[in-house]
Amino acid sequence: MIKTLGLPKAWRTSKGAGVTVAVLDSGVDPGHRDLAGSVVTGRDFTAGANPPGVAPRKLHGTYMASLIAGHGHGPGGRRGVIGVAPSARLLSVRVILEDEEPGFREFNSAERFEDVVAKGIRYAVDQGADVINMSISKELATKEERAAIRYAISKKVVLVAAAGNDGQRKPDANGFAPYSYPAAFPGVVSVGATDRGLRRASFSNWNPSVLVAAPGVDILGAGPGDEYWVGKGTSQATALVSGVAALIKAKYPDMSPALVAQALTAGATRRPPGGYDTGTGFGVVNAAGSLDVAARLAGHTQTAKGAQAQDPARPMAGGHAGPIQVINRDRRSVTLYGAIAAGGAIASITSLGILVALVRKARRVIPQRDASSRPGGDA
């Protein structure tokens, strides 16, 4: 995975220092040895779903957090899980329950929990998140989520979400796998998963919302209580892409979400034939390539910022403001070209009149011919 994403080269430029990645998930274990010191525990928007006294399991959230910013442990941090952006800071925001938690059914059916994702996005933005990882998916969107995403983008926060794991389901009426939210919202980086051969994983959703892909099969990550897990899904792929986004934002903190997305797509490898397909988007994310593209994009934006705005009250080339003066007027040429233009206009009007007459005649003939060619047809 490290080589596939081009991390050794990327880490010479950025390791994510100074960036906060919000992990909207089931909670993160801040005491795991590969995450210790990197996690700030934020709000729990699922409070009340589990019975009193039941502690969150934090399995999925810890797993995703380690892929984003795990720093390893032991001598030189060489053991355990090393995430894509090992120097990044993590903000844990609990917005889902694990399937095994006793309040899971209550959480997914009670109306009071309908907008927890939207609330989590706004909370993360207000807490200073630079990137928001959403390794979560659902089939129905809400207007509150759409508004929260607009709010995040307006604050230059990059949003990354899972395309979903329903790729083996029967295609919809348009011939695609189901759309998943929040990934399918405009402005969100929707991530598909690839297998070991860097082809679309069979479970990964394929539809036009998919922007990029990342490895999503047999991915090692951390679990609560210093455990480790191996799993597959677009969740894992999403966490890896969020890590790459964190590397970019650490190096170029003022870069807009749209330009970060452009760096991710333009820096991708294993591009599909034609440059895009609905399974892997614009290709497999590559951290080194994305940082190279980001450097070029940052150069353009810095040039634009450094340029002085043009004063509309002053002429473009400097000098004294004032009307343009005509030095010489060739009346003979003006008359000649005016006559030519007038003649052309007359010819055009005449041609148009002839064309209209022909069309009217054709309209009178065509219905009769069509009617007579259809046995038993109405005129």
GROMACS .gro file of C-alpha atoms in nm:
model
  379
    1MET     CA    1   0.000   0.000   0.000
    2ILE     CA    2   0.278   0.243   0.089
    3LYS     CA    3   0.444   0.196  -0.249
    4THR     CA    4   0.112   0.193  -0.438
    5LEU     CA    5   0.024   0.535  -0.298
    6GLY     CA    6   0.373   0.674  -0.360
    7LEU     CA    7   0.418   0.758   0.007
    8PRO     CA    8   0.799   0.739   0.044
    9LYS     CA    9   0.839   1.021  -0.207
   10ALA     CA   10   0.537   1.213  -0.076
   11TRP     CA   11   0.668   1.207   0.281
   12ARG     CA   12   0.973   1.401   0.170
   13THR     CA   13   0.733   1.690   0.103
   14SER     CA   14   0.460   1.647   0.363
   15LYS     CA   15   0.354   1.418   0.648
   16GLY     CA   16   0.041   1.611   0.740
   17ALA     CA   17   0.179   1.824   1.024
   18GLY     CA   18  -0.053   2.105   1.128
   19VAL     CA   19  -0.362   1.953   0.967
   20THR     CA   20  -0.673   1.827   1.147
   21VAL     CA   21  -0.870   1.542   0.994
   22ALA     CA   22  -1.215   1.490   1.141
   23VAL     CA   23  -1.319   1.124   1.148
   24LEU     CA   24  -1.700   1.111   1.133
   25ASP     CA   25  -1.751   0.752   1.240
   26SER     CA   26  -1.822   0.525   1.536
   27GLY     CA   27  -1.558   0.682   1.759
   28VAL     CA   28  -1.180   0.651   1.787
   29ASP     CA   29  -0.980   0.487   2.065
   30PRO     CA   30  -0.735   0.764   2.166
   31GLY     CA   31  -0.528   0.523   2.372
   32HIS     CA   32  -0.424   0.288   2.093
   33ARG     CA   33  -0.046   0.284   2.081
   34ASP     CA   34  -0.043   0.373   1.711
   35LEU     CA   35  -0.268   0.676   1.770
   36ALA     CA   36  -0.169   0.795   2.118
   37GLY     CA   37  -0.125   1.171   2.133
   38SER     CA   38  -0.287   1.231   1.793
   39VAL     CA   39  -0.658   1.207   1.879
   40VAL     CA   40  -0.895   1.465   2.019
   41THR     CA   41  -1.231   1.318   2.121
   42GLY     CA   42  -1.513   1.540   2.003
   43ARG     CA   43  -1.892   1.523   2.031
   44ASP     CA   44  -2.099   1.208   2.032
   45PHE     CA   45  -2.410   1.275   1.825
   46THR     CA   46  -2.543   0.923   1.891
   47ALA     CA   47  -2.590   0.978   2.264
   48GLY     CA   48  -2.906   0.811   2.387
   49ALA     CA   49  -2.921   0.540   2.124
   50ASN     CA   50  -2.740   0.279   2.337
   51PRO     CA   51  -2.879   0.181   2.677
   52PRO     CA   52  -2.724   0.366   2.974
   53GLY     CA   53  -2.383   0.237   3.071
   54VAL     CA   54  -2.302   0.082   2.732
   55ALA     CA   55  -1.970   0.215   2.605
   56PRO     CA   56  -1.910   0.272   2.233
   57ARG     CA   57  -1.709  -0.006   2.069
   58LYS     CA   58  -1.515   0.236   1.843
   59LEU     CA   59  -1.398  -0.043   1.614
   60HIS     CA   60  -1.468   0.104   1.270
   61GLY     CA   61  -1.366   0.455   1.367
   62THR     CA   62  -1.033   0.347   1.516
   63TYR     CA   63  -0.962   0.139   1.208
   64MET     CA   64  -1.021   0.435   0.974
   65ALA     CA   65  -0.827   0.678   1.195
   66SER     CA   66  -0.520   0.453   1.187
   67LEU     CA   67  -0.519   0.445   0.807
   68ILE     CA   68  -0.534   0.823   0.796
   69ALA     CA   69  -0.281   0.915   1.064
   70GLY     CA   70  -0.143   0.613   1.244
   71HIS     CA   71   0.215   0.686   1.360
   72GLY     CA   72   0.319   0.336   1.462
   73HIS     CA   73   0.494   0.253   1.786
   74GLY     CA   74   0.815   0.106   1.921
   75PRO     CA   75   1.169   0.213   1.829
   76GLY     CA   76   1.145   0.478   1.560
   77GLY     CA   77   0.772   0.413   1.528
   78ARG     CA   78   0.846   0.122   1.296
   79ARG     CA   79   0.592  -0.119   1.441
   80GLY     CA   80   0.217  -0.119   1.401
   81VAL     CA   81   0.021   0.088   1.153
   82ILE     CA   82   0.169   0.385   0.970
   83GLY     CA   83  -0.106   0.595   0.815
   84VAL     CA   84  -0.087   0.812   0.506
   85ALA     CA   85  -0.046   1.135   0.708
   86PRO     CA   86   0.128   1.019   1.029
   87SER     CA   87   0.184   1.373   1.160
   88ALA     CA   88  -0.178   1.483   1.122
   89ARG     CA   89  -0.410   1.550   1.415
   90LEU     CA   90  -0.738   1.355   1.440
   91LEU     CA   91  -1.075   1.480   1.564
   92SER     CA   92  -1.314   1.197   1.653
   93VAL     CA   93  -1.682   1.278   1.593
   94ARG     CA   94  -1.922   0.992   1.662
   95VAL     CA   95  -2.211   0.985   1.415
   96ILE     CA   96  -2.276   0.610   1.370
   97LEU     CA   97  -2.300   0.295   1.583
   98GLU     CA   98  -2.134  -0.037   1.515
   99ASP     CA   99  -2.372  -0.304   1.384
  100GLU     CA  100  -2.317  -0.506   1.705
  101GLU     CA  101  -2.407  -0.224   1.946
  102PRO     CA  102  -2.744  -0.274   2.120
  103GLY     CA  103  -2.876   0.067   2.013
  104PHE     CA  104  -2.804   0.011   1.643
  105ARG     CA  105  -3.168  -0.046   1.543
  106GLU     CA  106  -3.293   0.243   1.753
  107PHE     CA  107  -3.031   0.473   1.606
  108ASN     CA  108  -3.124   0.387   1.249
  109SER     CA  109  -3.498   0.421   1.297
  110ALA     CA  110  -3.548   0.711   1.540
  111GLU     CA  111  -3.623   1.046   1.378
  112ARG     CA  112  -3.411   1.236   1.631
  113PHE     CA  113  -3.094   1.083   1.482
  114GLU     CA  114  -3.180   1.163   1.119
  115ASP     CA  115  -2.946   1.461   1.084
  116VAL     CA  116  -2.647   1.347   1.290
  117VAL     CA  117  -2.417   1.346   0.987
  118ALA     CA  118  -2.510   1.704   0.901
  119LYS     CA  119  -2.455   1.808   1.263
  120GLY     CA  120  -2.123   1.625   1.269
  121ILE     CA  121  -2.002   1.803   0.955
  122ARG     CA  122  -2.086   2.146   1.094
  123TYR     CA  123  -1.929   2.063   1.430
  124ALA     CA  124  -1.608   1.943   1.265
  125VAL     CA  125  -1.584   2.257   1.054
  126ASP     CA  126  -1.636   2.480   1.358
  127GLN     CA  127  -1.366   2.287   1.546
  128GLY     CA  128  -1.113   2.371   1.275
  129ALA     CA  129  -1.105   2.054   1.067
  130ASP     CA  130  -0.921   2.082   0.735
  131VAL     CA  131  -1.037   1.746   0.600
  132ILE     CA  132  -1.346   1.545   0.693
  133ASN     CA  133  -1.336   1.170   0.642
  134MET     CA  134  -1.674   1.000   0.604
  135SER     CA  135  -1.624   0.626   0.563
  136ILE     CA  136  -2.001   0.593   0.592
  137SER     CA  137  -2.281   0.560   0.341
  138LYS     CA  138  -2.658   0.556   0.309
  139GLU     CA  139  -2.905   0.555   0.022
  140LEU     CA  140  -3.111   0.860   0.112
  141ALA     CA  141  -2.986   1.218   0.138
  142THR     CA  142  -3.126   1.505   0.341
  143LYS     CA  143  -3.137   1.876   0.272
  144GLU     CA  144  -2.959   1.935   0.604
  145GLU     CA  145  -2.663   1.727   0.483
  146ARG     CA  146  -2.651   1.917   0.157
  147ALA     CA  147  -2.651   2.248   0.343
  148ALA     CA  148  -2.379   2.125   0.582
  149ILE     CA  149  -2.160   2.025   0.288
  150ARG     CA  150  -2.203   2.367   0.132
  151TYR     CA  151  -2.103   2.520   0.465
  152ALA     CA  152  -1.790   2.305   0.486
  153ILE     CA  153  -1.682   2.386   0.131
  154SER     CA  154  -1.734   2.756   0.196
  155LYS     CA  155  -1.480   2.721   0.479
  156LYS     CA  156  -1.228   2.545   0.248
  157VAL     CA  157  -1.276   2.207   0.417
  158VAL     CA  158  -1.216   1.900   0.199
  159LEU     CA  159  -1.484   1.632   0.228
  160VAL     CA  160  -1.407   1.269   0.139
  161ALA     CA  161  -1.668   0.991   0.149
  162ALA     CA  162  -1.716   0.625   0.059
  163ALA     CA  163  -1.887   0.538  -0.269
  164GLY     CA  164  -2.046   0.235  -0.102
  165ASN     CA  165  -2.020  -0.144  -0.104
  166ASP     CA  166  -2.325  -0.242  -0.308
  167GLY     CA  167  -2.143  -0.298  -0.637
  168GLN     CA  168  -2.268  -0.654  -0.668
  169ARG     CA  169  -2.632  -0.556  -0.645
  170LYS     CA  170  -2.851  -0.546  -0.953
  171PRO     CA  171  -2.788  -0.220  -1.146
  172ASP     CA  172  -3.048   0.055  -1.122
  173ALA     CA  173  -3.262   0.183  -1.410
  174ASN     CA  174  -2.965   0.376  -1.548
  175GLY     CA  175  -2.737   0.072  -1.543
  176PHE     CA  176  -2.529   0.179  -1.241
  177ALA     CA  177  -2.473   0.061  -0.888
  178PRO     CA  178  -2.670   0.259  -0.627
  179TYR     CA  179  -2.563   0.610  -0.539
  180SER     CA  180  -2.442   0.655  -0.183
  181TYR     CA  181  -2.460   0.965   0.035
  182PRO     CA  182  -2.284   1.182   0.136
  183ALA     CA  183  -2.040   1.067  -0.136
  184ALA     CA  184  -2.277   1.152  -0.421
  185PHE     CA  185  -2.324   1.514  -0.315
  186PRO     CA  186  -2.153   1.766  -0.546
  187GLY     CA  187  -1.827   1.887  -0.397
  188VAL     CA  188  -1.754   1.563  -0.207
  189VAL     CA  189  -1.465   1.341  -0.317
  190SER     CA  190  -1.638   1.006  -0.376
  191VAL     CA  191  -1.399   0.711  -0.341
  192GLY     CA  192  -1.421   0.364  -0.490
  193ALA     CA  193  -1.214   0.062  -0.385
  194THR     CA  194  -0.968  -0.142  -0.587
  195ASP     CA  195  -0.853  -0.501  -0.537
  196ARG     CA  196  -0.496  -0.626  -0.519
  197GLY     CA  197  -0.462  -0.590  -0.896
  198LEU     CA  198  -0.577  -0.224  -0.868
  199ARG     CA  199  -0.896  -0.303  -1.056
  200ARG     CA  200  -1.239  -0.210  -0.922
  201ALA     CA  201  -1.318  -0.435  -0.631
  202SER     CA  202  -1.630  -0.640  -0.703
  203PHE     CA  203  -1.819  -0.488  -0.408
  204SER     CA  204  -1.732  -0.124  -0.489
  205ASN     CA  205  -2.016   0.090  -0.623
  206TRP     CA  206  -1.977   0.207  -0.981
  207ASN     CA  207  -2.161   0.518  -1.096
  208PRO     CA  208  -2.075   0.868  -1.222
  209SER     CA  209  -2.028   1.003  -0.868
  210VAL     CA  210  -1.700   0.809  -0.826
  211LEU     CA  211  -1.407   1.050  -0.853
  212VAL     CA  212  -1.103   0.839  -0.761
  213ALA     CA  213  -1.018   0.500  -0.615
  214ALA     CA  214  -0.773   0.355  -0.363
  215PRO     CA  215  -0.680   0.009  -0.234
  216GLY     CA  216  -0.968  -0.146  -0.041
  217VAL     CA  217  -0.896  -0.519  -0.007
  218ASP     CA  218  -0.695  -0.686   0.270
  219ILE     CA  219  -0.608  -0.358   0.440
  220LEU     CA  220  -0.440  -0.378   0.781
  221GLY     CA  221  -0.554  -0.128   1.042
  222ALA     CA  222  -0.571  -0.068   1.416
  223GLY     CA  223  -0.859  -0.163   1.644
  224PRO     CA  224  -0.957  -0.065   1.998
  225GLY     CA  225  -0.741  -0.195   2.279
  226ASP     CA  226  -0.418  -0.218   2.079
  227GLU     CA  227  -0.568  -0.478   1.846
  228TYR     CA  228  -0.529  -0.501   1.469
  229TRP     CA  229  -0.776  -0.585   1.196
  230VAL     CA  230  -0.768  -0.677   0.830
  231GLY     CA  231  -1.069  -0.587   0.621
  232LYS     CA  232  -1.203  -0.462   0.292
  233GLY     CA  233  -1.439  -0.192   0.173
  234THR     CA  234  -1.472   0.153   0.026
  235SER     CA  235  -1.440   0.274   0.387
  236GLN     CA  236  -1.072   0.180   0.391
  237ALA     CA  237  -1.013   0.333   0.048
  238THR     CA  238  -1.179   0.655   0.165
  239ALA     CA  239  -0.953   0.681   0.470
  240LEU     CA  240  -0.644   0.648   0.250
  241VAL     CA  241  -0.765   0.927   0.019
  242SER     CA  242  -0.840   1.150   0.320
  243GLY     CA  243  -0.480   1.096   0.426
  244VAL     CA  244  -0.356   1.214   0.086
  245ALA     CA  245  -0.584   1.518   0.109
  246ALA     CA  246  -0.428   1.591   0.449
  247LEU     CA  247  -0.079   1.582   0.297
  248ILE     CA  248  -0.188   1.839   0.038
  249LYS     CA  249  -0.358   2.068   0.291
  250ALA     CA  250  -0.056   2.054   0.519
  251LYS     CA  251   0.167   2.181   0.241
  252TYR     CA  252  -0.087   2.420   0.088
  253PRO     CA  253  -0.331   2.517   0.367
  254ASP     CA  254  -0.515   2.778   0.163
  255MET     CA  255  -0.590   2.545  -0.128
  256SER     CA  256  -0.962   2.521  -0.202
  257PRO     CA  257  -1.147   2.187  -0.193
  258ALA     CA  258  -1.197   2.202  -0.569
  259LEU     CA  259  -0.824   2.236  -0.632
  260VAL     CA  260  -0.744   1.958  -0.385
  261ALA     CA  261  -0.987   1.736  -0.577
  262GLN     CA  262  -0.816   1.838  -0.901
  263ALA     CA  263  -0.476   1.745  -0.755
  264LEU     CA  264  -0.613   1.406  -0.649
  265THR     CA  265  -0.753   1.329  -0.993
  266ALA     CA  266  -0.469   1.471  -1.202
  267GLY     CA  267  -0.206   1.298  -0.988
  268ALA     CA  268  -0.374   0.957  -1.003
  269THR     CA  269  -0.216   0.649  -1.158
  270ARG     CA  270  -0.368   0.347  -1.334
  271ARG     CA  271  -0.598   0.570  -1.535
  272PRO     CA  272  -0.882   0.385  -1.710
  273PRO     CA  273  -0.897   0.377  -2.092
  274GLY     CA  274  -1.036   0.711  -2.203
  275GLY     CA  275  -0.927   0.874  -1.879
  276TYR     CA  276  -1.237   0.797  -1.669
  277ASP     CA  277  -1.475   0.519  -1.582
  278THR     CA  278  -1.749   0.480  -1.323
  279GLY     CA  279  -1.563   0.212  -1.127
  280THR     CA  280  -1.232   0.378  -1.043
  281GLY     CA  281  -1.304   0.734  -1.151
  282PHE     CA  282  -0.992   0.908  -1.279
  283GLY     CA  283  -0.766   0.635  -1.143
  284VAL     CA  284  -0.592   0.520  -0.826
  285VAL     CA  285  -0.484   0.801  -0.595
  286ASN     CA  286  -0.109   0.858  -0.571
  287ALA     CA  287   0.020   1.085  -0.294
  288ALA     CA  288   0.344   1.184  -0.468
  289GLY     CA  289   0.169   1.260  -0.795
  290SER     CA  290  -0.105   1.458  -0.621
  291LEU     CA  291   0.150   1.671  -0.434
  292ASP     CA  292   0.332   1.742  -0.762
  293VAL     CA  293   0.008   1.861  -0.921
  294ALA     CA  294  -0.081   2.061  -0.609
  295ALA     CA  295   0.254   2.242  -0.633
  296ARG     CA  296   0.171   2.354  -0.987
  297LEU     CA  297  -0.181   2.457  -0.891
  298ALA     CA  298  -0.052   2.650  -0.590
  299GLY     CA  299   0.193   2.836  -0.815
  300HIS     CA  300  -0.090   2.952  -1.037
  301THR     CA  301  -0.310   3.063  -0.749
  302GLN     CA  302  -0.023   3.246  -0.577
  303THR     CA  303   0.049   3.433  -0.901
  304ALA     CA  304  -0.313   3.529  -0.924
  305LYS     CA  305  -0.315   3.647  -0.562
  306GLY     CA  306   0.002   3.850  -0.614
  307ALA     CA  307  -0.127   4.030  -0.921
  308GLN     CA  308  -0.270   4.377  -0.868
  309ALA     CA  309  -0.637   4.420  -0.946
  310GLN     CA  310  -0.713   4.639  -1.246
  311ASP     CA  311  -0.872   4.971  -1.158
  312PRO     CA  312  -1.171   5.007  -1.395
  313ALA     CA  313  -1.125   5.385  -1.388
  314ARG     CA  314  -0.780   5.353  -1.545
  315PRO     CA  315  -0.676   5.234  -1.892
  316MET     CA  316  -0.547   4.874  -1.918
  317ALA     CA  317  -0.198   4.972  -2.038
  318GLY     CA  318  -0.146   5.260  -1.798
  319GLY     CA  319  -0.103   5.619  -1.914
  320HIS     CA  320  -0.367   5.889  -1.912
  321ALA     CA  321  -0.734   5.806  -1.910
  322GLY     CA  322  -0.940   5.953  -2.190
  323PRO     CA  323  -1.141   5.874  -2.503
  324ILE     CA  324  -0.981   5.704  -2.803
  325GLN     CA  325  -0.920   5.961  -3.076
  326VAL     CA  326  -0.964   5.880  -3.447
  327ILE     CA  327  -0.662   6.014  -3.635
  328ASN     CA  328  -0.779   5.941  -3.988
  329ARG     CA  329  -1.117   5.844  -4.132
  330ASP     CA  330  -1.112   5.683  -4.480
  331ARG     CA  331  -1.457   5.791  -4.601
  332ARG     CA  332  -1.415   5.624  -4.941
  333SER     CA  333  -1.345   5.283  -4.785
  334VAL     CA  334  -1.629   5.327  -4.538
  335THR     CA  335  -1.873   5.394  -4.822
  336LEU     CA  336  -1.746   5.100  -5.030
  337TYR     CA  337  -1.764   4.842  -4.749
  338GLY     CA  338  -2.098   4.980  -4.636
  339ALA     CA  339  -2.241   4.922  -4.985
  340ILE     CA  340  -2.106   4.567  -4.989
  341ALA     CA  341  -2.260   4.497  -4.651
  342ALA     CA  342  -2.596   4.637  -4.759
  343GLY     CA  343  -2.593   4.422  -5.073
  344GLY     CA  344  -2.517   4.114  -4.866
  345ALA     CA  345  -2.804   4.192  -4.632
  346ILE     CA  346  -3.047   4.224  -4.923
  347ALA     CA  347  -2.929   3.893  -5.071
  348SER     CA  348  -2.971   3.722  -4.735
  349ILE     CA  349  -3.327   3.851  -4.694
  350THR     CA  350  -3.415   3.734  -5.047
  351SER     CA  351  -3.270   3.387  -4.983
  352LEU     CA  352  -3.458   3.364  -4.655
  353GLY     CA  353  -3.785   3.446  -4.831
  354ILE     CA  354  -3.730   3.171  -5.088
  355LEU     CA  355  -3.643   2.922  -4.814
  356VAL     CA  356  -3.960   3.002  -4.617
  357ALA     CA  357  -4.171   2.949  -4.929
  358LEU     CA  358  -4.011   2.610  -4.994
  359VAL     CA  359  -4.060   2.500  -4.637
  360ARG     CA  360  -4.429   2.592  -4.646
  361LYS     CA  361  -4.472   2.392  -4.963
  362ALA     CA  362  -4.294   2.093  -4.808
  363ARG     CA  363  -4.517   2.106  -4.501
  364ARG     CA  364  -4.825   2.076  -4.722
  365VAL     CA  365  -4.689   1.768  -4.900
  366ILE     CA  366  -4.523   1.556  -4.628
  367PRO     CA  367  -4.834   1.474  -4.414
  368GLN     CA  368  -5.027   1.354  -4.721
  369ARG     CA  369  -4.740   1.126  -4.830
  370ASP     CA  370  -4.693   0.986  -4.476
  371ALA     CA  371  -5.066   0.925  -4.436
  372SER     CA  372  -5.095   0.741  -4.764
  373SER     CA  373  -4.794   0.519  -4.678
  374ARG     CA  374  -4.952   0.389  -4.356
  375PRO     CA  375  -5.228   0.132  -4.425
  376GLY     CA  376  -5.525   0.220  -4.216
  377GLY     CA  377  -5.343   0.518  -4.061
  378ASP     CA  378  -5.506   0.848  -3.964
  379ALA     CA  379  -5.426   1.158  -4.166
   0.00000   0.00000   0.00000
